């Protein structure tokens, strides 16, 4: 069986199948990752509707302790890893919490508005964010008083999609195993068993007595 045509055919077919299955599975996992990531970004955008007025008043009053309280409160929400509140030009950080990007672009961790450490950004800690302007309405009109940036990270996305990844991988493995056994069983019935019968019959041929000689290999139709 190890050297049979059916086994060789099985190896070739499944080498191609496994390559296609791996590519499709990886593509499906990448699609799932970005689908969840885009959903998290949409969730981050909701903070503009919920917190803009409170942040606008605190920035207008330049109440730094109140701004820090807002930042610490936003950090408690799921999917949020950092908050940065800057002035209307975005050049001065008024309050911050968690893991954020500094004005120079470095990934830093802050606590109570003070920098604690610098973090190496990797595949599982890469930040992405949603930034929205903060405005304050008063009797003279509406002024932009600052901007707020809410951060999430790829680690949050992986945490959300890990269960889905396991389902995708297990599903691909089960389908591959099932298809392997089905192909092995069918090839044994349609190819390997008839060829074995034909091989044995050929080895037993008596060339001095061929009259009425017949070999039944157990197949239907005029196939190969």
C-alpha positions as MATLAB code, in Angstrom:
seq = 'XXXXXXXXXXXXXXXXXXXXXXXXXXXXXXXXXXXXXXXXXXXXXXXXXXXXXXXXXXXXXXXXXXXXXXXXXXXXXXXXXXXXXXXXXXXXXXXXXXXXXXXXXXXXXXXXXXXXXXXXXXXXXXXXXXXXXXXXXXXXXXXXXXXXXXXXXXXXXXXXXXXXXXXXXXXXXXXXXXXXXXXXXXXXXXXXXXXXXXXXXXXXXXXXXXXXXXXXXXXXXXXX';
ca = [
       0.000    0.000    0.000;
       2.874    2.358    0.751;
       4.082    2.265   -2.866;
       0.670    2.041   -4.522;
      -0.629    4.526   -7.074;
      -3.533    5.361   -4.746;
      -1.123    6.381   -1.959;
       0.991    8.464   -4.319;
      -2.129   10.115   -5.708;
      -3.311   10.787   -2.161;
      -0.002   12.466   -1.259;
      -0.001   14.691   -4.329;
      -3.647   15.703   -3.993;
      -3.350   16.450   -0.296;
      -0.102   18.369   -0.676;
      -1.973   20.711   -3.006;
      -5.073   20.689   -0.794;
      -3.097   21.472    2.370;
      -1.374   24.405    0.655;
      -4.720   25.836   -0.454;
      -6.304   25.125    2.956;
      -3.491   26.889    4.819;
      -3.722   29.949    2.552;
      -7.517   30.124    2.933;
      -7.332   29.601    6.715;
      -4.715   32.322    7.156;
      -6.776   34.629    4.935;
      -9.880   33.933    7.001;
      -7.958   34.638   10.230;
      -6.626   37.932    8.833;
     -10.148   38.897    7.760;
     -11.474   38.068   11.247;
      -8.691   40.128   12.862;
      -9.441   43.264   10.838;
     -13.189   42.792   11.240;
     -12.801   42.815   15.030;
     -10.293   45.686   14.879;
     -12.672   47.847   12.842;
     -15.430   47.029   15.333;
     -13.227   48.213   18.213;
     -12.431   51.443   16.357;
     -16.169   52.030   15.924;
     -16.600   51.490   19.663;
     -13.840   54.027   20.361;
     -15.626   56.579   18.172;
     -18.632   56.460   20.516;
     -16.584   58.169   23.233;
     -16.905   61.424   21.286;
     -20.675   61.494   21.797;
     -20.489   60.435   25.442;
     -17.572   62.452   26.841;
     -17.029   65.467   24.592;
     -19.174   67.914   26.587;
     -17.603   67.008   29.924;
     -14.109   67.171   28.480;
     -14.929   70.452   26.745;
     -16.009   72.097   29.992;
     -12.955   70.824   31.900;
     -10.609   72.059   29.165;
     -12.383   75.409   29.009;
     -11.917   75.798   32.761;
      -8.362   74.365   32.544;
      -9.255   72.037   35.414;
      -6.371   69.562   35.205;
      -7.537   67.382   38.100;
     -10.972   67.032   36.502;
      -9.380   66.228   33.138;
      -7.253   63.536   34.755;
     -10.366   62.077   36.360;
     -12.017   61.935   32.923;
      -8.943   60.184   31.466;
      -8.798   57.651   34.307;
     -12.528   56.988   33.938;
     -12.330   56.372   30.179;
      -9.426   53.973   30.746;
     -11.739   51.698   32.747;
     -13.800   50.855   29.653;
     -13.219   47.544   27.847;
     -10.965   47.691   24.764;
      -9.340   50.951   25.984;
      -5.633   50.801   26.845;
      -4.855   54.515   26.942;
      -6.254   58.051   26.828;
      -4.536   61.291   25.857;
      -6.132   64.732   26.176;
      -4.271   67.605   24.523;
      -4.830   71.316   23.971;
      -6.568   72.691   20.889;
      -3.334   72.582   18.885;
      -2.499   69.060   20.007;
       0.934   70.165   21.206;
       0.473   70.004   24.967;
      -0.802   66.964   26.842;
      -3.259   68.153   29.474;
      -4.098   64.699   30.908;
      -3.296   61.085   30.097;
      -3.718   57.546   31.386;
      -2.615   54.044   30.406;
      -0.528   53.275   27.325;
      -0.370   56.096   24.789;
       1.753   57.637   22.085;
       3.776   60.619   23.229;
       3.921   63.752   21.113;
       7.232   62.462   19.730;
       5.591   59.185   18.670;
       7.069   56.909   21.356;
       4.864   54.330   23.087;
       4.798   55.210   26.786;
       2.900   54.085   29.875;
       1.584   56.816   32.129;
      -0.011   56.811   35.548;
      -1.885   59.796   36.950;
      -0.582   61.870   34.067;
       3.090   61.065   34.721;
       5.256   58.926   32.441;
       6.189   55.622   34.046;
       8.051   53.768   31.288;
       8.759   53.534   27.556;
       7.395   50.416   25.810;
       8.814   48.588   22.816;
       6.051   48.348   20.231;
       5.621   44.837   18.827;
       3.119   42.796   16.853;
       1.001   42.080   19.934;
       1.222   45.567   21.445;
       0.826   47.853   18.446;
      -1.472   50.767   19.229;
      -4.296   52.137   17.121;
      -6.586   54.974   18.086;
      -9.513   57.272   17.438;
      -9.016   61.026   17.813;
     -11.832   63.532   18.067;
     -11.945   67.308   18.589;
     -13.235   68.639   21.894;
     -15.394   71.763   21.694;
     -17.042   73.983   24.255;
     -20.245   75.903   23.607;
     -20.697   79.273   25.302;
     -22.682   82.455   24.813;
     -20.298   83.732   22.129;
     -20.347   80.523   20.093;
     -18.438   77.269   19.966;
     -14.674   77.009   20.333;
     -12.348   74.077   19.867;
     -10.576   73.742   23.206;
      -8.658   70.525   22.672;
      -8.621   67.022   21.256;
      -8.913   63.615   22.824;
      -7.330   60.382   21.636;
      -8.550   56.997   22.829;
      -6.178   54.070   22.275;
      -6.591   50.348   21.879;
      -4.004   47.757   20.847;
      -3.502   44.641   18.772;
      -3.294   42.669   22.039;
      -6.946   43.556   22.713;
      -7.897   42.401   19.208;
      -6.050   39.089   19.598;
      -7.769   38.543   22.932;
     -11.143   39.039   21.238;
     -10.423   36.834   18.210;
      -8.530   34.003   19.922;
     -11.684   31.938   20.336;
     -12.617   32.507   16.693;
      -9.097   31.562   15.586;
      -9.329   28.264   17.468;
     -12.686   27.489   15.829;
     -11.285   28.286   12.364;
      -8.188   26.124   12.907;
     -10.118   23.192   14.399;
     -12.666   23.365   11.590;
      -9.907   23.282    8.967;
      -8.199   20.349   10.706;
     -11.430   18.353   10.990;
     -12.320   18.957    7.343;
      -8.822   17.949    6.267;
      -8.891   14.752    8.349;
     -12.386   13.834    7.141;
     -11.476   14.444    3.514;
      -8.267   12.415    3.941;
     -10.119    9.338    5.239;
     -12.887    9.655    2.632;
     -10.339    9.922   -0.179;
      -8.359    6.985    1.259;
     -11.469    4.820    1.487;
     -12.732    5.719   -2.002;
      -9.315    5.268   -3.604;
      -9.018    1.854   -1.969;
     -12.356    0.744   -3.443;
     -12.059    2.374   -6.876;
      -8.325    2.144   -7.531;
      -6.107    0.152   -5.204;
      -8.288   -2.982   -4.810;
      -8.999   -3.428   -8.555;
      -5.341   -2.838   -9.409;
      -4.270   -5.417   -6.823;
      -6.647   -7.973   -8.336;
      -5.373   -7.195  -11.807;
      -1.758   -7.493  -10.661;
      -2.317  -10.862   -9.000;
      -4.243  -12.160  -12.017;
      -1.478  -11.028  -14.379;
       1.171  -12.832  -12.326;
      -0.878  -16.039  -12.484;
      -1.421  -16.034  -16.253;
      -0.564  -19.279  -18.000;
       0.428  -18.203  -21.498;
       0.108  -21.811  -22.690;
      -3.553  -21.880  -21.749;
      -5.279  -18.536  -22.423;
      -8.497  -19.852  -23.891;
     -11.471  -18.601  -21.897;
      -9.240  -16.731  -19.486;
     -11.134  -13.946  -17.707;
     -10.207  -11.511  -14.944;
     -12.845   -9.761  -12.843;
     -11.311   -6.756  -11.087;
     -14.625   -5.724   -9.521;
     -15.264   -2.460  -11.354;
     -18.196   -1.242  -13.396;
     -18.032    0.487  -16.778;
     -15.312    0.475  -19.412;
     -12.786    2.460  -17.428;
      -8.979    2.342  -17.420;
];
